[in-house]
Amino acid sequence: TTGRILALVSTPSYDPAELSGNGPAVAAAWARLNGDPERPMLNRAVRQTYPPGSTFKVVTAAAALDAGVVQDLDAPTDSPDPYRLPGSTAWLVNEGEGCEDASLRFAFEWSCNTVFAKLGVDVGASAMRATAQGFGFNDSSLEIPFSVVPSRFDAPEDRAQRALSSIGQFNTRATPLQMAMVAAAVANGGQVRSPYLVERTTRSGGDMVSAAGSRPARQVMRPTTAARLRELMTDVVEEGTGRNAAVPGATVGGKTGTAQHGVGNRGTPYAWFISWAQGEQDMDARVAVAVVVEDASARRGDISGGGTAAPIAKAVMEAVLHSPRTG
């Protein structure tokens, strides 16, 4: 509800004390850290973008609901399985079954690629782009206060490319912070608040120079659309692919994602999970989370947003819900 960043994690990390000073040891540490192939000095939460995979389906669903392309969550969507990408000879398939002509509720709960690819085509480039930009995509001015690498959504005019972009592939890229903003907007009635890391700046004597506080919100979707997305995200955790994120005594909404990586999809898939949580005694959601696991230590076929990333999100949500409420 405020945009306040409670936790910002990037791993592997490093000890900045190693770089304090200008002696030979500091120079050696600088060279070692810069030469490390795991890039420990890269803040992946805000300086690295990834294909968001199926977590982007939250954005596509918001666009489809706001545009009236989908009006009933439980009505068939007239979606074939497999789906031939428009103007091409390529076919898009699903990991699971039951996606042919599936409702938005089923497709969201079980992450049907074909349904959301077709929705992105049906919504159109302009509306898809406007919705994504409302959430914060393509914004090169975001600072928290240091700059955040822009997340990208091109909404190509080419319908086949737009179909893939609408399921978080092709040229779609997002920082973990951006996808946390997407989850927060759903939990916050469709409003996005700019994130901030620095609470206040004071002089040495304690006098306040400036305070960040909550910045003005922008409405990125209708409140009714946000309410329906909350329902869909809750279904994912209660009945679908995100059950590993369930927190006893709390309402949790989430969306899983497993994004292709590497030439010919030969790299380790990225495992995503975005979510929000509301405690029993809370009037509104307490926390929104985005997790991406870049290099999961598991068999390729076992890597998934629900199995790999969701338990991490659960741990973060539990930590916030069990802490005293501040701010």
Short mmCIF file of C-alpha atoms in Angstrom, two decimals:
data_model
loop_
_atom_site.label_atom_id
_atom_site.label_comp_id
_atom_site.label_asym_id
_atom_site.label_seq_id
_atom_site.Cartn_x
_atom_site.Cartn_y
_atom_site.Cartn_z
CA THR A 1 0.00 0.00 0.00
CA THR A 2 2.97 2.35 0.43
CA GLY A 3 5.73 1.22 -1.94
CA ARG A 4 8.10 0.78 0.97
CA ILE A 5 10.75 -1.86 0.23
CA LEU A 6 11.03 -4.24 3.18
CA ALA A 7 13.68 -6.56 1.74
CA LEU A 8 15.90 -6.45 -1.33
CA VAL A 9 18.06 -9.52 -1.84
CA SER A 10 20.59 -10.50 -4.48
CA THR A 11 22.70 -13.63 -4.26
CA PRO A 12 25.57 -14.38 -4.52
CA SER A 13 26.63 -11.21 -2.77
CA TYR A 14 29.89 -9.82 -1.35
CA ASP A 15 31.30 -7.99 1.66
CA PRO A 16 31.65 -4.28 0.77
CA ALA A 17 34.21 -3.89 3.57
CA GLU A 18 36.69 -5.64 1.28
CA LEU A 19 36.53 -2.57 -0.96
CA SER A 20 36.99 0.00 1.80
CA GLY A 21 40.29 1.78 1.31
CA ASN A 22 42.85 1.94 -1.48
CA GLY A 23 45.59 -0.53 -0.56
CA PRO A 24 46.80 -3.66 -2.40
CA ALA A 25 44.25 -5.87 -0.63
CA VAL A 26 41.41 -3.67 -1.90
CA ALA A 27 42.77 -3.74 -5.43
CA ALA A 28 43.04 -7.52 -5.26
CA ALA A 29 39.47 -7.84 -3.96
CA TRP A 30 38.21 -5.53 -6.71
CA ALA A 31 39.90 -7.62 -9.39
CA ARG A 32 38.67 -10.89 -7.87
CA LEU A 33 35.05 -9.70 -7.55
CA ASN A 34 34.99 -8.29 -11.08
CA GLY A 35 36.46 -11.51 -12.44
CA ASP A 36 34.01 -13.78 -10.61
CA PRO A 37 31.74 -15.43 -13.24
CA GLU A 38 28.86 -15.41 -10.73
CA ARG A 39 28.96 -11.59 -10.72
CA PRO A 40 28.45 -11.04 -6.97
CA MET A 41 28.49 -7.23 -7.32
CA LEU A 42 25.46 -7.28 -9.63
CA ASN A 43 22.31 -6.32 -7.73
CA ARG A 44 19.98 -8.74 -9.49
CA ALA A 45 16.87 -7.40 -7.77
CA VAL A 46 17.06 -4.06 -9.59
CA ARG A 47 19.90 -4.20 -12.14
CA GLN A 48 19.14 -7.44 -13.97
CA THR A 49 16.14 -8.24 -16.16
CA TYR A 50 14.81 -11.70 -16.93
CA PRO A 51 12.04 -13.10 -19.12
CA PRO A 52 9.20 -13.17 -16.56
CA GLY A 53 7.51 -16.18 -18.10
CA SER A 54 4.04 -16.95 -16.85
CA THR A 55 4.15 -14.36 -14.06
CA PHE A 56 3.51 -11.84 -16.85
CA LYS A 57 0.11 -13.47 -17.37
CA VAL A 58 -1.11 -11.26 -14.50
CA VAL A 59 -0.49 -8.25 -16.77
CA THR A 60 -2.14 -9.93 -19.76
CA ALA A 61 -5.16 -10.92 -17.67
CA ALA A 62 -5.49 -7.34 -16.40
CA ALA A 63 -5.42 -6.02 -19.97
CA ALA A 64 -7.99 -8.57 -21.15
CA LEU A 65 -10.38 -7.86 -18.27
CA ASP A 66 -10.06 -4.07 -18.54
CA ALA A 67 -10.61 -4.19 -22.31
CA GLY A 68 -13.66 -6.42 -21.96
CA VAL A 69 -12.07 -9.18 -24.06
CA VAL A 70 -12.88 -11.43 -21.08
CA GLN A 71 -15.99 -10.64 -19.06
CA ASP A 72 -16.69 -13.92 -17.26
CA LEU A 73 -13.87 -15.69 -15.42
CA ASP A 74 -15.56 -19.06 -15.94
CA ALA A 75 -16.65 -18.73 -19.58
CA PRO A 76 -14.79 -20.60 -22.36
CA THR A 77 -12.18 -18.46 -24.09
CA ASP A 78 -12.37 -20.09 -27.54
CA SER A 79 -8.67 -20.99 -27.37
CA PRO A 80 -7.28 -23.92 -29.38
CA ASP A 81 -4.65 -26.30 -28.05
CA PRO A 82 -2.13 -26.28 -29.64
CA TYR A 83 -2.34 -22.68 -30.83
CA ARG A 84 -0.88 -21.75 -34.19
CA LEU A 85 0.89 -18.42 -33.82
CA PRO A 86 -0.82 -15.97 -36.21
CA GLY A 87 0.91 -15.53 -39.55
CA SER A 88 3.42 -18.28 -38.88
CA THR A 89 3.84 -22.03 -39.09
CA ALA A 90 4.85 -22.33 -35.42
CA TRP A 91 2.62 -24.00 -32.86
CA LEU A 92 2.41 -23.13 -29.17
CA VAL A 93 1.65 -25.94 -26.72
CA ASN A 94 1.02 -26.32 -22.99
CA GLU A 95 2.77 -28.28 -20.28
CA GLY A 96 -0.51 -29.64 -18.91
CA GLU A 97 -3.88 -30.78 -20.18
CA GLY A 98 -7.32 -29.20 -20.23
CA CYS A 99 -6.28 -25.89 -21.81
CA GLU A 100 -8.35 -26.16 -24.98
CA ASP A 101 -11.14 -23.57 -24.81
CA ALA A 102 -10.36 -23.18 -21.09
CA SER A 103 -11.86 -20.44 -18.95
CA LEU A 104 -9.64 -17.64 -17.70
CA ARG A 105 -9.89 -19.08 -14.19
CA PHE A 106 -8.63 -22.51 -15.26
CA ALA A 107 -6.01 -21.04 -17.60
CA PHE A 108 -4.64 -18.78 -14.85
CA GLU A 109 -4.68 -21.50 -12.22
CA TRP A 110 -2.85 -24.00 -14.43
CA SER A 111 -0.89 -21.48 -16.53
CA CYS A 112 -2.16 -22.30 -20.03
CA ASN A 113 0.20 -20.66 -22.52
CA THR A 114 -2.22 -20.98 -25.44
CA VAL A 115 -5.02 -19.07 -23.72
CA PHE A 116 -2.86 -16.12 -22.72
CA ALA A 117 -0.99 -15.94 -26.01
CA LYS A 118 -4.32 -15.66 -27.83
CA LEU A 119 -5.56 -13.09 -25.30
CA GLY A 120 -2.52 -10.91 -25.99
CA VAL A 121 -3.33 -11.04 -29.70
CA ASP A 122 -7.03 -10.31 -29.12
CA VAL A 123 -6.41 -7.40 -26.74
CA GLY A 124 -4.19 -5.68 -29.31
CA ALA A 125 -0.79 -4.03 -29.23
CA SER A 126 -1.94 -0.63 -27.99
CA ALA A 127 -3.96 -1.87 -25.01
CA MET A 128 -1.31 -4.42 -24.03
CA ARG A 129 1.39 -1.75 -24.14
CA ALA A 130 -0.70 0.73 -22.12
CA THR A 131 -1.41 -1.84 -19.41
CA ALA A 132 2.22 -2.94 -19.13
CA GLN A 133 3.43 0.66 -18.96
CA GLY A 134 0.88 1.39 -16.26
CA PHE A 135 2.49 -1.29 -14.12
CA GLY A 136 5.91 0.30 -14.71
CA PHE A 137 7.32 -1.40 -17.80
CA ASN A 138 9.39 0.81 -20.14
CA ASP A 139 9.95 3.37 -17.35
CA SER A 140 13.54 4.59 -17.47
CA SER A 141 13.01 7.14 -14.66
CA LEU A 142 12.42 4.77 -11.71
CA GLU A 143 14.79 5.44 -8.81
CA ILE A 144 14.69 4.02 -5.26
CA PRO A 145 16.79 6.38 -4.95
CA PHE A 146 19.47 4.72 -7.13
CA SER A 147 18.34 3.90 -10.63
CA VAL A 148 16.51 0.71 -11.58
CA VAL A 149 17.10 -0.93 -14.96
CA PRO A 150 13.91 -0.53 -17.03
CA SER A 151 11.74 -3.57 -17.56
CA ARG A 152 10.67 -3.97 -21.19
CA PHE A 153 7.46 -4.85 -22.97
CA ASP A 154 7.42 -4.07 -26.68
CA ALA A 155 3.86 -5.19 -27.59
CA PRO A 156 4.94 -5.96 -31.16
CA GLU A 157 2.56 -5.28 -34.01
CA ASP A 158 3.52 -8.72 -35.34
CA ARG A 159 0.82 -10.90 -33.81
CA ALA A 160 2.97 -14.02 -33.44
CA GLN A 161 5.61 -12.06 -31.56
CA ARG A 162 2.95 -10.34 -29.45
CA ALA A 163 1.50 -13.74 -28.55
CA LEU A 164 4.89 -14.80 -27.15
CA SER A 165 5.47 -11.43 -25.46
CA SER A 166 2.12 -11.79 -23.70
CA ILE A 167 3.26 -14.98 -21.95
CA GLY A 168 6.46 -13.34 -20.75
CA GLN A 169 8.76 -14.59 -23.50
CA PHE A 170 10.16 -13.14 -26.76
CA ASN A 171 11.50 -9.63 -25.87
CA THR A 172 9.61 -9.21 -22.57
CA ARG A 173 12.06 -8.60 -19.70
CA ALA A 174 11.49 -7.67 -16.08
CA THR A 175 13.42 -7.01 -12.90
CA PRO A 176 12.28 -8.81 -9.76
CA LEU A 177 11.33 -5.39 -8.37
CA GLN A 178 9.03 -4.76 -11.35
CA MET A 179 7.19 -8.04 -10.83
CA ALA A 180 6.81 -7.28 -7.12
CA MET A 181 5.14 -4.04 -8.23
CA VAL A 182 2.75 -6.07 -10.39
CA ALA A 183 1.76 -8.25 -7.43
CA ALA A 184 1.41 -5.19 -5.19
CA ALA A 185 -0.92 -3.48 -7.67
CA VAL A 186 -3.27 -6.46 -7.64
CA ALA A 187 -3.29 -6.51 -3.84
CA ASN A 188 -3.78 -2.73 -3.66
CA GLY A 189 -7.00 -2.41 -5.64
CA GLY A 190 -5.24 -1.79 -8.93
CA GLN A 191 -3.02 1.03 -7.69
CA VAL A 192 0.76 1.16 -8.15
CA ARG A 193 2.91 3.14 -5.76
CA SER A 194 6.52 3.89 -6.66
CA PRO A 195 8.88 1.81 -4.54
CA TYR A 196 11.39 3.47 -2.24
CA LEU A 197 14.28 2.20 -0.16
CA VAL A 198 15.36 5.27 1.84
CA GLU A 199 12.85 6.21 4.53
CA ARG A 200 14.35 9.59 5.45
CA THR A 201 17.53 11.64 5.31
CA THR A 202 18.76 13.44 8.43
CA ARG A 203 21.61 15.73 9.43
CA SER A 204 24.24 14.57 11.91
CA GLY A 205 22.23 16.16 14.72
CA GLY A 206 19.11 14.23 13.80
CA ASP A 207 17.21 17.03 12.04
CA MET A 208 15.27 15.69 9.09
CA VAL A 209 16.33 16.87 5.64
CA SER A 210 13.79 14.90 3.66
CA ALA A 211 11.39 11.97 4.02
CA ALA A 212 10.38 9.63 1.25
CA GLY A 213 7.07 8.41 2.57
CA SER A 214 4.37 7.04 0.34
CA ARG A 215 4.31 8.63 -3.10
CA PRO A 216 1.12 9.30 -5.09
CA ALA A 217 -0.50 6.20 -6.54
CA ARG A 218 -1.53 5.64 -10.15
CA GLN A 219 -4.52 3.51 -11.05
CA VAL A 220 -3.38 0.91 -13.59
CA MET A 221 -6.57 -1.16 -13.80
CA ARG A 222 -10.14 -0.97 -12.67
CA PRO A 223 -10.71 -1.86 -9.00
CA THR A 224 -13.10 -4.57 -10.19
CA THR A 225 -10.34 -6.03 -12.36
CA ALA A 226 -7.94 -6.02 -9.40
CA ALA A 227 -10.56 -7.80 -7.28
CA ARG A 228 -10.96 -10.51 -9.91
CA LEU A 229 -7.20 -10.92 -10.20
CA ARG A 230 -6.97 -11.27 -6.43
CA GLU A 231 -9.49 -14.09 -6.75
CA LEU A 232 -7.48 -15.75 -9.52
CA MET A 233 -4.18 -15.42 -7.65
CA THR A 234 -5.75 -16.86 -4.49
CA ASP A 235 -6.98 -19.84 -6.54
CA VAL A 236 -3.40 -20.49 -7.73
CA VAL A 237 -2.20 -20.89 -4.13
CA GLU A 238 -5.23 -22.73 -2.81
CA GLU A 239 -5.80 -25.11 -5.71
CA GLY A 240 -3.22 -24.64 -8.48
CA THR A 241 0.50 -24.48 -9.17
CA GLY A 242 1.39 -22.25 -6.20
CA ARG A 243 0.36 -24.41 -3.25
CA ASN A 244 3.89 -24.35 -1.81
CA ALA A 245 3.37 -20.64 -0.99
CA ALA A 246 0.36 -21.17 1.28
CA VAL A 247 0.77 -19.56 4.72
CA PRO A 248 -1.45 -20.95 7.50
CA GLY A 249 -3.84 -18.34 8.83
CA ALA A 250 -3.30 -15.93 5.93
CA THR A 251 -4.79 -15.21 2.52
CA VAL A 252 -2.10 -15.60 -0.11
CA GLY A 253 -2.35 -14.92 -3.84
CA GLY A 254 0.35 -15.92 -6.28
CA LYS A 255 1.43 -16.76 -9.82
CA THR A 256 4.11 -19.21 -10.86
CA GLY A 257 6.38 -18.89 -13.85
CA THR A 258 9.13 -20.93 -15.49
CA ALA A 259 10.89 -18.94 -18.21
CA GLN A 260 13.02 -20.31 -21.03
CA HIS A 261 16.69 -19.36 -21.00
CA GLY A 262 19.56 -19.69 -23.44
CA VAL A 263 19.88 -20.40 -27.13
CA GLY A 264 17.34 -23.03 -28.09
CA ASN A 265 16.18 -23.06 -24.45
CA ARG A 266 19.29 -25.03 -23.50
CA GLY A 267 20.03 -22.98 -20.38
CA THR A 268 18.72 -23.63 -16.89
CA PRO A 269 15.13 -22.32 -16.80
CA TYR A 270 14.39 -19.33 -14.58
CA ALA A 271 11.95 -20.18 -11.80
CA TRP A 272 9.60 -17.32 -10.82
CA PHE A 273 6.97 -16.72 -8.20
CA ILE A 274 5.14 -13.47 -7.44
CA SER A 275 2.70 -13.11 -4.59
CA TRP A 276 1.00 -11.06 -1.91
CA ALA A 277 -0.19 -11.99 1.57
CA GLN A 278 -2.78 -10.67 4.01
CA GLY A 279 -2.96 -11.79 7.64
CA GLU A 280 -6.18 -12.71 9.40
CA GLN A 281 -6.24 -9.47 11.38
CA ASP A 282 -5.12 -7.22 8.52
CA MET A 283 -7.44 -4.83 6.72
CA ASP A 284 -5.29 -5.03 3.60
CA ALA A 285 -2.34 -6.98 2.22
CA ARG A 286 0.86 -6.64 4.22
CA VAL A 287 3.45 -7.64 1.66
CA ALA A 288 4.07 -8.29 -2.04
CA VAL A 289 6.96 -10.47 -3.14
CA ALA A 290 8.76 -11.47 -6.33
CA VAL A 291 11.32 -14.27 -6.42
CA VAL A 292 13.39 -15.44 -9.38
CA VAL A 293 15.82 -18.34 -9.07
CA GLU A 294 18.40 -17.93 -11.80
CA ASP A 295 20.35 -21.15 -11.45
CA ALA A 296 18.38 -23.77 -9.55
CA SER A 297 20.38 -26.74 -8.29
CA ALA A 298 17.90 -29.35 -9.47
CA ARG A 299 17.25 -31.53 -12.47
CA ARG A 300 16.02 -29.44 -15.38
CA GLY A 301 12.65 -31.19 -15.44
CA ASP A 302 12.15 -30.53 -11.73
CA ILE A 303 12.68 -26.76 -11.93
CA SER A 304 9.43 -24.82 -11.61
CA GLY A 305 8.15 -21.60 -10.13
CA GLY A 306 5.88 -23.51 -7.77
CA GLY A 307 8.54 -25.97 -6.63
CA THR A 308 11.65 -23.78 -6.60
CA ALA A 309 10.64 -20.14 -6.06
CA ALA A 310 7.35 -20.39 -4.15
CA PRO A 311 8.88 -21.76 -0.91
CA ILE A 312 11.27 -18.78 -0.82
CA ALA A 313 8.36 -16.36 -1.26
CA LYS A 314 6.48 -18.16 1.50
CA ALA A 315 9.39 -17.70 3.92
CA VAL A 316 9.54 -13.97 3.17
CA MET A 317 5.78 -13.51 3.55
CA GLU A 318 5.76 -15.40 6.84
CA ALA A 319 8.59 -13.23 8.18
CA VAL A 320 6.62 -10.06 7.38
CA LEU A 321 3.28 -11.34 8.66
CA HIS A 322 4.84 -12.47 11.95
CA SER A 323 6.62 -9.15 12.54
CA PRO A 324 5.07 -6.08 14.22
CA ARG A 325 3.32 -3.87 11.69
CA THR A 326 5.23 -0.65 11.06
CA GLY A 327 4.76 2.05 8.46
#
